[in-house]
Amino acid sequence: MLNQTGHIDQIKQLNTGIVYRIIDQHGPISRIALSKQASLAPASITKITRELMDAHLIKELEFPVLGLRGRPAVGLVIESEGWQFLSIVIESRKSITVSLKEINGTTLAQNEYPFDVSGNDAFIHQLLELISQFFADHQTSIERLTAISILAEGILDPYQGTIHQLPSFDINALPIAQHLTTQTGLSVYLHPTVDALALMDHFAFSAKRQAKNIIYLQLHDAVNVTILNQGVTLDASTHKPLLFGHTQLNESHPIACYCGGEGCLERHVSIAAILQKARILRCNYPHTALLQNELSVDNICAGAILGDELCVYLIEDVAKQLAKPLALMTNLLGTELILINSPLNGAAEVLFERLRHYMKQSASHLYSSNLLIEKSNFSIKESESTLIQRALYDGSLLLQLLQG
């Protein structure tokens, strides 16, 4: 009997999420069209939509139908006004951005705070203080707060709600979701920013994109990937975080990493690592423009496009370091597309050509010959609502809202 109850709850969650997603993506939509798209019986559609309307998560809207006279048709649309969540972005530069957002992504209030703390106790204490301060500053704007979304860069376990390590903050296995839920009563969604970026790209382009087996690579101060297959992330099935940036390279003088390992990929191809390498090497390249110009990613990309020897070397070195681990993943997963989100996309024609070159040396021809490499330019700010959106689409957050 317990198994049957769990099964029924899972079906209700799945069906409610499907109905909500279709209304969000195709609304205003009639109940008849909704029934066909969701492959659910009209009676089920009536029951689910009534519950969502009673909770003020959807509403009816009249809309004209081309070619038909008379009264407008009545369709269903999302009702997001008043439903809110708290977005927290923890920056590696020791600051934190707290935003109040509606579940459709509209920002209602936002503050950036300095966040220079060290250790688990100081971290959670200061974070709770800032959340309380934010609530006090914007109490007139807060209505139905549903959840907290946290984006950060480090060693995270989204499914346990634990930050294992966070650069510059000296964190060690901090159960941040448990702390925040205890203090606020809200569900907490903790994820690395690459997950939010990948989902943002998926929601925006999946309908038009033929490739469905995708590696989404974030190459910023953090280096990590999300694996998408038919829009489902690999870690959604495994409940294990992906730690691509902490793949350890074979080298004679490995660099220590905050994860506890040595010679991690992130220590070689992150933006900070590239700038540091440029700073050390530019004295060996008397004709490089980096001796006269500001040392920045934009100038490295501009120089690479113009054929600046040092700039080309820096970009090629990144491609060479990335090629083997990406080729291994491509061989294992049958990847069709690699999407890259990085400031280095300013030199995409150089980076992508060299990455294809080196991957062909390591990946099976069966996959590398047809592999696409493209850029994705979404910002972290644009993607802050995507984890909440996924929780609504899969029904997990919807059921909590329906149950009060």
Coordinates of N, CA, C and O in Angstrom, one line a residue, residues 293-366:
N293 N 48.8 46.8 -24.2 CA 47.4 46.9 -23.8 C 47.1 46.3 -22.5 O 47.9 45.5 -21.9
E294 N 46.0 46.6 -21.9 CA 45.5 46.0 -20.6 C 45.4 44.5 -20.8 O 45.0 44.0 -21.8
L295 N 45.9 43.8 -19.8 CA 45.8 42.4 -19.8 C 44.4 41.9 -19.4 O 44.0 41.9 -18.2
S296 N 43.6 41.6 -20.4 CA 42.2 41.2 -20.2 C 41.8 40.1 -21.2 O 42.5 39.9 -22.2
V297 N 40.7 39.4 -20.9 CA 40.2 38.4 -21.7 C 39.8 39.0 -23.1 O 40.1 38.4 -24.1
D298 N 39.2 40.1 -23.1 CA 38.8 40.8 -24.4 C 40.0 41.0 -25.2 O 39.9 40.8 -26.5
N299 N 41.1 41.5 -24.7 CA 42.3 41.8 -25.5 C 43.0 40.5 -25.9 O 43.5 40.4 -27.0
I300 N 42.9 39.4 -25.1 CA 43.4 38.2 -25.5 C 42.6 37.6 -26.7 O 43.2 37.1 -27.7
C301 N 41.3 37.7 -26.7 CA 40.5 37.2 -27.8 C 40.7 38.1 -29.0 O 40.8 37.5 -30.1
A302 N 40.8 39.4 -28.9 CA 41.0 40.3 -30.0 C 42.4 39.9 -30.7 O 42.5 39.9 -31.9
G303 N 43.4 39.7 -29.8 CA 44.7 39.4 -30.3 C 44.7 38.0 -31.0 O 45.4 37.9 -32.1
A304 N 44.0 37.1 -30.5 CA 44.0 35.7 -31.1 C 43.4 35.8 -32.5 O 43.8 35.2 -33.5
I305 N 42.3 36.6 -32.7 CA 41.7 36.8 -34.0 C 42.6 37.4 -35.0 O 42.6 37.1 -36.2
L306 N 43.5 38.4 -34.5 CA 44.4 39.0 -35.4 C 45.7 38.3 -35.6 O 46.6 38.7 -36.3
G307 N 45.8 37.1 -34.9 CA 47.0 36.3 -35.1 C 48.2 36.6 -34.2 O 49.3 36.1 -34.4
D308 N 47.9 37.4 -33.1 CA 48.9 37.7 -32.1 C 49.5 36.3 -31.5 O 48.7 35.5 -31.0
E309 N 50.8 36.1 -31.6 CA 51.4 34.8 -31.3 C 51.1 34.3 -29.9 O 50.7 33.2 -29.7
L310 N 51.2 35.2 -28.9 CA 50.9 34.8 -27.5 C 49.4 34.5 -27.3 O 49.1 33.5 -26.7
C311 N 48.6 35.4 -27.9 CA 47.1 35.2 -27.7 C 46.7 33.9 -28.3 O 45.9 33.2 -27.7
V312 N 47.2 33.6 -29.5 CA 46.8 32.3 -30.2 C 47.3 31.2 -29.3 O 46.6 30.2 -29.1
Y313 N 48.5 31.3 -28.8 CA 49.1 30.2 -27.9 C 48.2 30.0 -26.7 O 47.9 28.8 -26.3
L314 N 47.7 31.0 -26.1 CA 46.9 30.9 -24.9 C 45.6 30.2 -25.2 O 45.1 29.3 -24.4
I315 N 44.9 30.6 -26.3 CA 43.7 30.0 -26.7 C 43.9 28.5 -27.1 O 43.1 27.6 -26.7
E316 N 45.0 28.3 -27.8 CA 45.3 26.9 -28.2 C 45.6 26.0 -27.0 O 45.2 24.8 -27.0
D317 N 46.2 26.5 -26.0 CA 46.5 25.7 -24.8 C 45.2 25.4 -24.1 O 45.1 24.2 -23.6
V318 N 44.3 26.3 -24.0 CA 43.0 25.9 -23.4 C 42.3 24.8 -24.2 O 41.8 23.8 -23.6
A319 N 42.3 24.9 -25.5 CA 41.7 23.9 -26.4 C 42.4 22.5 -26.2 O 41.7 21.5 -26.1
K320 N 43.7 22.5 -26.1 CA 44.4 21.3 -25.9 C 44.1 20.6 -24.6 O 43.9 19.4 -24.5
Q321 N 44.0 21.4 -23.5 CA 43.7 20.9 -22.2 C 42.3 20.4 -22.1 O 42.1 19.4 -21.4
L322 N 41.4 21.0 -22.8 CA 40.0 20.6 -22.7 C 39.7 19.4 -23.6 O 38.7 18.6 -23.3
A323 N 40.5 19.2 -24.6 CA 40.1 18.2 -25.7 C 40.0 16.8 -25.1 O 39.0 16.1 -25.5
K324 N 41.0 16.3 -24.4 CA 40.9 14.9 -24.0 C 39.8 14.6 -23.0 O 39.0 13.6 -23.3
P325 N 39.5 15.4 -22.0 CA 38.4 15.0 -21.1 C 37.0 15.2 -21.9 O 36.1 14.3 -21.7
L326 N 36.9 16.1 -22.8 CA 35.7 16.3 -23.5 C 35.6 15.1 -24.5 O 34.5 14.6 -24.8
A327 N 36.7 14.7 -25.1 CA 36.6 13.6 -26.1 C 36.2 12.3 -25.4 O 35.4 11.5 -25.9
L328 N 36.7 12.1 -24.2 CA 36.3 10.9 -23.4 C 34.9 10.9 -23.1 O 34.2 9.9 -23.3
M329 N 34.3 12.0 -22.7 CA 32.9 12.1 -22.4 C 32.1 11.9 -23.7 O 31.0 11.3 -23.7
T330 N 32.6 12.5 -24.8 CA 31.9 12.3 -26.1 C 31.8 10.8 -26.5 O 30.8 10.3 -26.9
N331 N 32.9 10.1 -26.3 CA 32.9 8.7 -26.6 C 32.0 7.9 -25.7 O 31.3 6.9 -26.2
L332 N 31.9 8.3 -24.5 CA 31.0 7.5 -23.5 C 29.5 7.9 -23.7 O 28.6 7.0 -23.6
L333 N 29.2 9.1 -24.1 CA 27.9 9.6 -24.1 C 27.3 9.8 -25.5 O 26.1 10.0 -25.6
G334 N 28.1 9.7 -26.5 CA 27.6 9.9 -27.9 C 27.1 11.3 -28.1 O 26.1 11.6 -28.7
T335 N 27.9 12.2 -27.6 CA 27.5 13.7 -27.6 C 27.4 14.2 -29.1 O 28.2 13.9 -29.9
E336 N 26.3 15.0 -29.3 CA 26.1 15.6 -30.6 C 26.5 17.0 -30.6 O 26.9 17.5 -31.7
L337 N 26.5 17.7 -29.5 CA 26.7 19.1 -29.5 C 27.4 19.5 -28.2 O 27.1 19.0 -27.1
I338 N 28.4 20.4 -28.3 CA 29.1 21.0 -27.1 C 28.7 22.5 -27.2 O 29.1 23.1 -28.2
L339 N 28.1 23.0 -26.1 CA 27.8 24.4 -26.0 C 28.8 25.0 -25.0 O 29.0 24.4 -23.9
I340 N 29.4 26.1 -25.4 CA 30.4 26.7 -24.5 C 29.9 28.1 -24.1 O 29.6 28.9 -24.9
N341 N 29.9 28.3 -22.8 CA 29.6 29.6 -22.2 C 30.8 30.2 -21.6 O 31.3 29.6 -20.6
S342 N 31.4 31.2 -22.2 CA 32.7 31.7 -21.7 C 33.0 33.0 -22.3 O 32.6 33.3 -23.4
P343 N 33.8 33.9 -21.6 CA 34.3 35.1 -22.2 C 35.2 34.8 -23.3 O 35.4 35.7 -24.2
L344 N 35.8 33.6 -23.4 CA 36.6 33.2 -24.6 C 35.8 33.1 -25.9 O 36.4 32.9 -26.9
N345 N 34.5 33.1 -25.8 CA 33.7 33.1 -27.0 C 34.0 34.3 -27.9 O 33.6 34.3 -29.0
G346 N 34.6 35.3 -27.3 CA 35.0 36.4 -28.2 C 36.0 36.0 -29.2 O 36.2 36.7 -30.2
A347 N 36.7 34.9 -29.0 CA 37.6 34.3 -30.1 C 37.1 32.9 -30.4 O 37.9 32.0 -30.6
A348 N 35.8 32.8 -30.6 CA 35.1 31.5 -30.8 C 35.7 30.8 -32.1 O 35.9 29.6 -32.0
E349 N 35.9 31.5 -33.1 CA 36.4 30.9 -34.4 C 37.8 30.2 -34.2 O 38.1 29.2 -34.7
V350 N 38.6 30.8 -33.3 CA 39.9 30.2 -33.0 C 39.8 29.1 -32.0 O 40.3 28.0 -32.2
L351 N 39.1 29.4 -30.9 CA 38.9 28.3 -29.9 C 38.3 27.1 -30.4 O 38.7 26.0 -30.2
F352 N 37.1 27.3 -31.1 CA 36.4 26.1 -31.6 C 37.1 25.3 -32.6 O 37.1 24.1 -32.6
E353 N 37.8 26.0 -33.5 CA 38.6 25.3 -34.5 C 39.7 24.4 -33.9 O 39.9 23.3 -34.3
R354 N 40.4 25.0 -32.9 CA 41.5 24.2 -32.3 C 40.9 23.1 -31.4 O 41.5 22.0 -31.3
L355 N 39.8 23.4 -30.8 CA 39.2 22.3 -30.0 C 38.7 21.1 -30.8 O 38.9 20.0 -30.5
R356 N 38.1 21.4 -32.0 CA 37.8 20.4 -32.9 C 39.0 19.6 -33.4 O 39.0 18.3 -33.4
H357 N 40.1 20.3 -33.6 CA 41.3 19.7 -34.1 C 41.8 18.7 -33.1 O 42.1 17.5 -33.4
Y358 N 41.9 19.1 -31.8 CA 42.5 18.2 -30.8 C 41.5 17.1 -30.4 O 41.9 16.0 -30.0
M359 N 40.2 17.4 -30.4 CA 39.2 16.3 -30.1 C 39.2 15.2 -31.1 O 39.0 14.1 -30.8
K360 N 39.5 15.6 -32.4 CA 39.5 14.5 -33.4 C 40.7 13.6 -33.2 O 40.6 12.4 -33.6
Q361 N 41.7 14.0 -32.5 CA 42.8 13.2 -32.1 C 42.5 12.2 -31.0 O 43.2 11.2 -30.9
S362 N 41.5 12.5 -30.2 CA 41.2 11.7 -29.0 C 39.8 11.0 -29.1 O 39.7 10.0 -28.4
A363 N 38.9 11.6 -29.8 CA 37.5 11.0 -29.8 C 37.4 10.1 -31.0 O 38.0 10.3 -32.0
S364 N 36.4 9.2 -30.9 CA 36.1 8.3 -32.0 C 35.6 9.1 -33.2 O 34.8 10.0 -33.0
H365 N 36.0 8.7 -34.4 CA 35.6 9.3 -35.6 C 34.0 9.2 -35.7 O 33.4 10.1 -36.3
L366 N 33.5 8.2 -35.2 CA 32.0 8.0 -35.2 C 31.3 9.2 -34.6 O 30.2 9.5 -35.1

